[in-house]
Amino acid sequence: MTRRCRGCGESTLTTVLDLGTVPAADHFPPHDSLPDPAETGHGLRMDRCDACGLAQLADDDTVTAEPHGVEPQALRDQAADAVRRVHTAGLLRGSTVTEFGSPHGGTWLPLLTERGFTERTAGPADVVLDCFGIMHEPDQRAAFEARAAVTAPEGVLLVQFHSLAAIVAQGQWNALRHGHFAYYSLATLQELLRAARMSVVTAWEFDLYGGTVLIAARHGIHVPDPAVTRVLAAEEATLTPAAIAAVQEVVDHHVRGLRDWLEETAAQGKRVYAYGAASRAVALLAMAGAHRGLLAGVADASPGKQGCRMPGTDVPIISPAALAAADPDLVLLTLPDLLAEVCAALPSLDGRWIIDDPAGPRRHPSP
């Protein structure tokens, strides 16, 4: 069967990243269960459409119920900043709001209701929100049509996404995961919205996850502002064929570097834990061959993950309080955005944090 682009429907797709077979990113078995080789049997590949440029999940044979994570403070702070910027730009008009949520949890609705907006569950709304939600839709064309359909004629659609340019520039290969069906550049997003008869009018950039972009789109044809032009120019310089191809080379280096570091610290008699049972840690830890002899546990604030284990490994997932009580020598932080938050919440671990990085684990002092 011919594979077709999830966005434009064309069949000219090129594989740009192939991780082989890995565990499902959102299935966390009970901690007392034995790892099953079948857990790591799910193919994970990113294709890119030669026609529209959409980077996308090639296939997904996983069927799991994703446990909601606890929304990080960094994400909440960024959301508040984003709403302030949109308000300052004069785009928060009207009185009704609709949100397309993300399976990861989190919401911008309270930030809008504080400004006098009322949530609308049916019919067009003046403000339509989508923060990291639309990437979870297998049919991208239909997803953008659905969001356009509920945006009022004079309303605004706000879409935030993890930038493909940031993923490529920083070698964030483990952003690829099951359930994430699309990875956007602003140029591709413009095409997807144009097909839904909408135009991007402005954009804002944030440091979250190494680089995220929030766009505002309106019905009809509009000339984008200079902020859009700047982002497009930066993307064009970053998303070269050579740079995209180089992400595949980062995989082995990252995995091997983490494995070597875990083995070296174990040989030195150090007790190592990790913090963050995030989806991007699933493939990394499984591919690095992590086990309890190298990594004693992974702490996570999500109650739905505690009492489970990292898929493909025997490494248990514990609470942050249990991590502090374990008094580890070192803690590998799988999500650098959490550094300020975890340092504030777990002061007893000051000076023990190690930041996971494709270039190799690196020590980081308290911020």
Coordinates of C-alpha atoms in Angstrom, one line a residue:
M1 CA 0.0 0.0 0.0
T2 CA 1.4 3.4 -1.0
R3 CA 2.1 5.7 1.9
R4 CA 0.7 9.2 1.5
C5 CA 1.5 12.4 3.3
R6 CA -0.6 13.0 6.3
G7 CA -0.9 16.7 5.3
C8 CA -1.1 17.1 1.5
G9 CA -1.8 13.5 0.4
E10 CA 1.1 13.2 -1.9
S11 CA 3.1 10.0 -2.1
T12 CA 6.6 11.3 -2.4
L13 CA 7.9 10.6 1.1
T14 CA 11.6 10.3 2.1
T15 CA 12.8 8.6 5.3
V16 CA 14.9 11.1 7.3
L17 CA 15.2 9.3 10.7
D18 CA 14.9 5.6 11.5
L19 CA 15.2 4.3 15.1
G20 CA 14.5 0.7 14.3
T21 CA 12.2 -0.9 16.9
V22 CA 11.6 0.6 20.3
P23 CA 9.0 0.5 23.1
A24 CA 5.8 2.4 22.8
A25 CA 6.3 5.8 24.3
D26 CA 3.2 5.9 26.4
H27 CA 2.9 2.3 27.8
F28 CA 4.4 2.0 31.3
P29 CA 4.1 -1.6 32.6
P30 CA 3.8 -2.4 36.4
H31 CA 7.2 -2.1 38.1
D32 CA 7.1 -5.8 39.3
S33 CA 6.5 -7.2 35.8
L34 CA 9.4 -8.6 33.8
P35 CA 10.6 -6.8 30.6
D36 CA 9.1 -8.5 27.6
P37 CA 11.2 -8.5 24.3
A38 CA 7.9 -7.7 22.5
E39 CA 7.8 -4.3 24.3
T40 CA 10.6 -3.1 22.1
G41 CA 9.1 -4.4 18.9
H42 CA 7.5 -1.2 17.6
G43 CA 9.0 0.4 14.5
L44 CA 9.7 4.1 14.8
R45 CA 10.5 6.2 11.7
M46 CA 10.2 9.8 10.5
D47 CA 9.4 10.5 6.9
R48 CA 9.3 13.9 5.2
C49 CA 7.1 14.8 2.4
D50 CA 9.0 16.0 -0.7
A51 CA 6.0 18.1 -1.8
C52 CA 4.9 20.0 1.3
G53 CA 7.8 19.4 3.7
L54 CA 5.8 17.9 6.5
A55 CA 7.9 15.7 8.8
Q56 CA 5.7 12.9 10.0
L57 CA 5.5 9.6 11.8
A58 CA 5.7 6.9 9.2
D59 CA 3.6 4.3 11.0
D60 CA 2.2 3.6 14.5
D61 CA 1.2 0.1 15.5
T62 CA 0.9 1.0 19.2
V63 CA -2.5 1.1 21.0
T64 CA -2.0 2.4 24.5
A65 CA -3.7 4.8 26.9
E66 CA -1.3 7.6 27.7
P67 CA -1.1 8.6 31.3
H68 CA -1.4 12.3 31.8
G69 CA 1.8 13.9 33.1
V70 CA 1.9 16.8 35.6
E71 CA 2.2 20.0 33.7
P72 CA 5.7 21.5 34.3
Q73 CA 6.0 25.0 35.8
A74 CA 8.1 25.9 32.7
L75 CA 5.2 25.1 30.5
R76 CA 2.7 27.0 32.6
D77 CA 5.0 30.0 32.7
Q78 CA 5.4 29.9 29.0
A79 CA 1.7 29.7 28.4
A80 CA 1.1 32.8 30.5
D81 CA 3.8 34.6 28.6
A82 CA 2.2 33.6 25.3
V83 CA -1.2 34.8 26.3
R84 CA 0.2 38.1 27.3
R85 CA 2.0 38.5 23.9
V86 CA -1.1 37.6 22.0
H87 CA -3.1 40.1 24.0
T88 CA -0.5 42.8 23.5
A89 CA -0.7 42.1 19.7
G90 CA -4.5 42.9 19.9
L91 CA -5.5 39.4 18.8
L92 CA -7.6 38.4 21.8
R93 CA -10.9 39.8 20.5
G94 CA -14.4 38.6 21.2
S95 CA -15.7 36.6 24.2
T96 CA -15.6 32.9 23.4
V97 CA -12.8 30.3 23.4
T98 CA -12.4 26.7 22.3
E99 CA -9.4 24.5 23.1
F100 CA -8.1 21.4 21.4
G101 CA -6.3 19.8 24.2
S102 CA -3.1 17.7 24.2
P103 CA -3.1 14.1 25.6
H104 CA -0.1 15.3 27.7
G105 CA -2.5 17.5 29.8
G106 CA -2.3 21.2 30.5
T107 CA -4.7 23.9 29.4
W108 CA -4.7 27.6 28.5
L109 CA -8.4 28.0 29.3
P110 CA -8.0 29.6 32.8
L111 CA -5.7 32.2 31.2
L112 CA -8.5 33.2 28.8
T113 CA -11.3 33.0 31.3
E114 CA -9.3 35.4 33.5
R115 CA -9.6 37.8 30.6
G116 CA -13.3 37.5 30.4
F117 CA -13.6 34.7 27.8
T118 CA -16.2 31.9 28.1
E119 CA -15.5 28.4 26.9
R120 CA -17.6 27.3 24.0
T121 CA -18.1 23.5 23.4
A122 CA -20.1 23.8 20.2
G123 CA -20.1 26.2 17.3
P124 CA -17.6 28.8 16.3
A125 CA -15.4 30.6 18.9
D126 CA -13.6 33.9 18.7
V127 CA -10.3 32.3 20.0
V128 CA -9.4 28.7 19.2
L129 CA -6.4 27.2 21.1
D130 CA -4.1 24.3 20.2
C131 CA -1.0 23.9 22.3
F132 CA 0.9 20.7 21.2
G133 CA -2.4 19.0 20.4
I134 CA -2.6 18.9 16.7
M135 CA 0.5 16.8 16.3
H136 CA -1.4 13.9 17.8
E137 CA -3.8 13.7 14.9
P138 CA -3.0 11.0 12.3
D139 CA -5.0 12.9 9.6
Q140 CA -3.3 16.3 9.5
R141 CA -5.4 17.7 6.7
A142 CA -8.7 16.8 8.5
A143 CA -7.3 18.2 11.8
F144 CA -6.5 21.6 10.4
E145 CA -9.9 21.7 8.7
A146 CA -11.6 20.9 12.0
R147 CA -9.8 23.8 13.8
A148 CA -10.6 26.2 11.0
A149 CA -14.3 25.1 11.1
V150 CA -14.7 26.2 14.7
T151 CA -12.8 29.5 14.4
A152 CA -15.3 32.3 14.0
P153 CA -15.1 34.4 10.8
E154 CA -13.2 37.2 12.5
G155 CA -11.6 34.9 15.1
V156 CA -8.1 33.8 15.6
L157 CA -6.6 30.3 15.7
L158 CA -3.5 29.9 18.0
V159 CA -1.3 26.9 17.4
Q160 CA 1.9 26.2 19.3
F161 CA 4.4 23.6 18.1
H162 CA 7.8 22.2 18.7
S163 CA 9.9 23.6 15.9
L164 CA 11.3 21.1 13.4
A165 CA 14.2 23.5 13.0
A166 CA 15.0 23.2 16.7
I167 CA 14.8 19.5 16.5
V168 CA 17.3 19.4 13.6
A169 CA 19.6 22.1 14.9
Q170 CA 19.9 20.5 18.3
G171 CA 19.9 16.8 17.2
Q172 CA 16.7 16.1 19.2
W173 CA 16.1 12.8 17.6
N174 CA 14.2 11.5 20.6
A175 CA 11.4 14.0 20.0
L176 CA 10.3 11.4 17.5
R177 CA 7.8 9.1 19.3
H178 CA 4.7 7.1 18.7
G179 CA 1.5 9.1 18.9
H180 CA 3.2 12.2 17.5
F181 CA 2.2 12.2 13.9
A182 CA 3.6 15.5 12.7
Y183 CA 6.6 17.8 13.2
Y184 CA 6.2 21.2 11.8
S185 CA 8.2 23.9 10.2
L186 CA 6.4 27.3 9.9
A187 CA 6.7 27.0 6.1
T188 CA 4.8 23.7 6.1
L189 CA 2.3 25.0 8.7
Q190 CA 1.5 27.8 6.3
E191 CA 0.7 25.3 3.6
L192 CA -1.5 23.2 5.9
L193 CA -3.4 26.3 7.0
R194 CA -3.7 27.6 3.4
A195 CA -5.4 24.4 2.5
A196 CA -7.9 25.1 5.3
R197 CA -8.4 28.6 3.9
M198 CA -6.5 30.4 6.7
S199 CA -3.3 32.5 6.8
V200 CA -0.6 32.9 9.4
V201 CA -0.5 36.5 10.4
T202 CA 2.2 36.5 13.1
A203 CA 4.4 34.3 15.1
W204 CA 6.2 34.2 18.5
E205 CA 9.3 32.1 19.4
F206 CA 10.0 30.6 22.9
D207 CA 12.9 28.7 24.4
L208 CA 10.7 25.8 25.6
Y209 CA 11.9 22.4 24.5
G210 CA 14.8 24.0 22.8
G211 CA 12.6 26.0 20.5
T212 CA 8.8 26.3 20.1
V213 CA 6.8 28.6 17.9
L214 CA 3.3 30.0 18.5
I215 CA 1.4 31.2 15.4
A216 CA -1.8 33.2 15.0
A217 CA -3.9 32.4 11.9
R218 CA -7.0 34.0 10.5
H219 CA -9.5 33.1 7.8
G220 CA -8.8 34.4 4.4
I221 CA -5.6 35.8 2.8
H222 CA -3.4 38.0 4.9
V223 CA 0.1 39.3 4.5
P224 CA 2.3 37.9 7.4
D225 CA 4.2 40.3 9.6
P226 CA 8.0 40.6 9.9
A227 CA 8.1 38.1 12.7
V228 CA 6.9 35.4 10.3
T229 CA 9.5 36.4 7.8
R230 CA 12.3 36.1 10.4
V231 CA 11.2 32.6 11.4
L232 CA 10.9 31.5 7.8
A233 CA 14.4 32.8 7.0
A234 CA 15.9 31.0 10.0
E235 CA 14.2 27.8 9.1
E236 CA 15.5 27.9 5.5
A237 CA 19.1 28.3 6.8
T238 CA 18.6 25.4 9.3
L239 CA 16.5 22.8 7.4
T240 CA 19.1 21.9 4.8
P241 CA 19.2 18.3 3.4
A242 CA 22.6 17.8 5.0
A243 CA 21.4 19.1 8.4
I244 CA 18.3 16.9 8.4
A245 CA 20.3 13.9 7.4
A246 CA 22.8 14.5 10.2
V247 CA 20.2 13.9 12.9
Q248 CA 20.4 10.2 12.1
E249 CA 24.1 10.3 13.0
V250 CA 23.4 11.9 16.4
V251 CA 21.3 8.8 17.5
D252 CA 24.2 6.3 17.9
H253 CA 26.5 9.0 19.4
H254 CA 23.8 9.9 22.0
V255 CA 22.9 6.4 22.9
R256 CA 26.5 5.2 23.1
G257 CA 27.5 8.3 25.2
L258 CA 24.8 7.7 27.7
R259 CA 25.6 4.0 28.0
D260 CA 29.3 4.7 28.5
W261 CA 28.5 7.3 31.1
L262 CA 26.2 4.9 33.0
E263 CA 28.7 2.2 33.0
E264 CA 31.6 4.5 34.1
T265 CA 29.6 5.9 37.0
A266 CA 28.5 2.4 38.0
A267 CA 32.1 1.2 37.9
Q268 CA 33.0 4.1 40.3
G269 CA 30.4 2.9 42.7
K270 CA 28.1 5.8 42.3
R271 CA 24.3 5.4 42.6
V272 CA 22.6 7.1 39.7
Y273 CA 18.9 7.9 39.3
A274 CA 17.1 9.9 36.6
Y275 CA 14.3 12.4 36.7
G276 CA 11.6 12.6 34.1
A277 CA 9.8 9.5 32.7
A278 CA 9.0 11.5 29.6
S279 CA 8.3 10.1 26.2
R280 CA 11.6 11.2 24.9
A281 CA 13.3 9.2 27.6
V282 CA 11.6 5.9 26.7
A283 CA 13.5 5.2 23.5
L284 CA 16.7 6.6 24.8
L285 CA 16.9 4.5 27.9
A286 CA 15.8 1.3 26.1
M287 CA 18.3 1.8 23.3
A288 CA 21.1 2.5 25.8
G289 CA 20.3 -0.8 27.6
A290 CA 19.5 0.8 30.9
H291 CA 18.8 -1.5 33.8
R292 CA 18.8 -1.3 37.6
G293 CA 22.4 -2.1 37.8
L294 CA 23.2 1.1 36.0
L295 CA 20.1 3.3 36.8
A296 CA 18.4 2.6 40.1
G297 CA 15.2 4.4 39.2
V298 CA 13.5 7.3 37.4
A299 CA 11.5 9.8 39.3
D300 CA 8.4 11.5 37.9
A301 CA 5.8 13.8 39.3
S302 CA 2.9 12.0 37.5
P303 CA 1.0 9.6 39.8
G304 CA 0.0 7.7 36.8
K305 CA 3.6 6.7 36.1
Q306 CA 4.7 6.0 39.6
G307 CA 4.7 2.3 40.5
C308 CA 5.4 1.4 36.9
R309 CA 8.7 0.9 35.1
M310 CA 10.4 2.4 32.0
P311 CA 9.3 0.2 29.1
G312 CA 11.9 -2.1 27.7
T313 CA 13.8 -2.0 31.0
D314 CA 13.5 -3.1 34.6
V315 CA 14.1 0.5 35.9
P316 CA 11.2 1.5 38.3
I317 CA 9.5 4.8 38.2
I318 CA 9.3 6.5 41.6
S319 CA 8.0 9.7 43.2
P320 CA 10.2 12.8 43.6
A321 CA 10.0 12.3 47.4
A322 CA 11.3 8.8 47.0
L323 CA 14.2 10.1 44.9
A324 CA 15.2 12.6 47.6
A325 CA 14.9 9.9 50.2
A326 CA 17.2 7.6 48.2
D327 CA 20.0 10.2 48.5
P328 CA 21.5 9.4 45.0
D329 CA 25.0 10.5 44.0
L330 CA 23.9 11.7 40.7
V331 CA 20.6 12.4 39.0
L332 CA 20.2 12.4 35.2
L333 CA 17.7 15.0 34.1
T334 CA 16.0 13.8 30.9
L335 CA 14.2 17.2 30.3
P336 CA 16.5 20.2 30.7
D337 CA 13.5 22.5 30.8
L338 CA 12.7 21.1 34.3
L339 CA 16.0 22.1 35.9
A340 CA 14.8 25.3 37.7
E341 CA 11.7 23.5 38.9
V342 CA 13.3 20.4 40.2
C343 CA 16.1 22.3 41.9
A344 CA 13.6 24.4 43.7
A345 CA 11.5 21.4 44.7
L346 CA 14.4 19.1 45.7
P347 CA 17.1 21.4 47.2
S348 CA 18.7 18.4 48.9
L349 CA 19.9 17.3 45.5
D350 CA 21.8 20.5 44.7
G351 CA 25.0 19.9 42.7
R352 CA 24.0 16.3 41.7
W353 CA 22.1 17.1 38.6
I354 CA 23.4 15.8 35.2
I355 CA 21.7 17.1 32.1
D356 CA 21.1 14.6 29.3
D357 CA 22.4 16.0 26.1
P358 CA 23.0 14.4 22.6
A359 CA 26.6 15.5 23.0
G360 CA 26.9 13.6 26.2
P361 CA 25.7 13.9 29.8
R362 CA 26.9 17.1 31.4
R363 CA 27.0 18.3 35.0
H364 CA 24.9 21.4 35.8
P365 CA 25.0 23.4 39.0
S366 CA 21.8 24.7 40.6
P367 CA 20.4 27.7 38.7

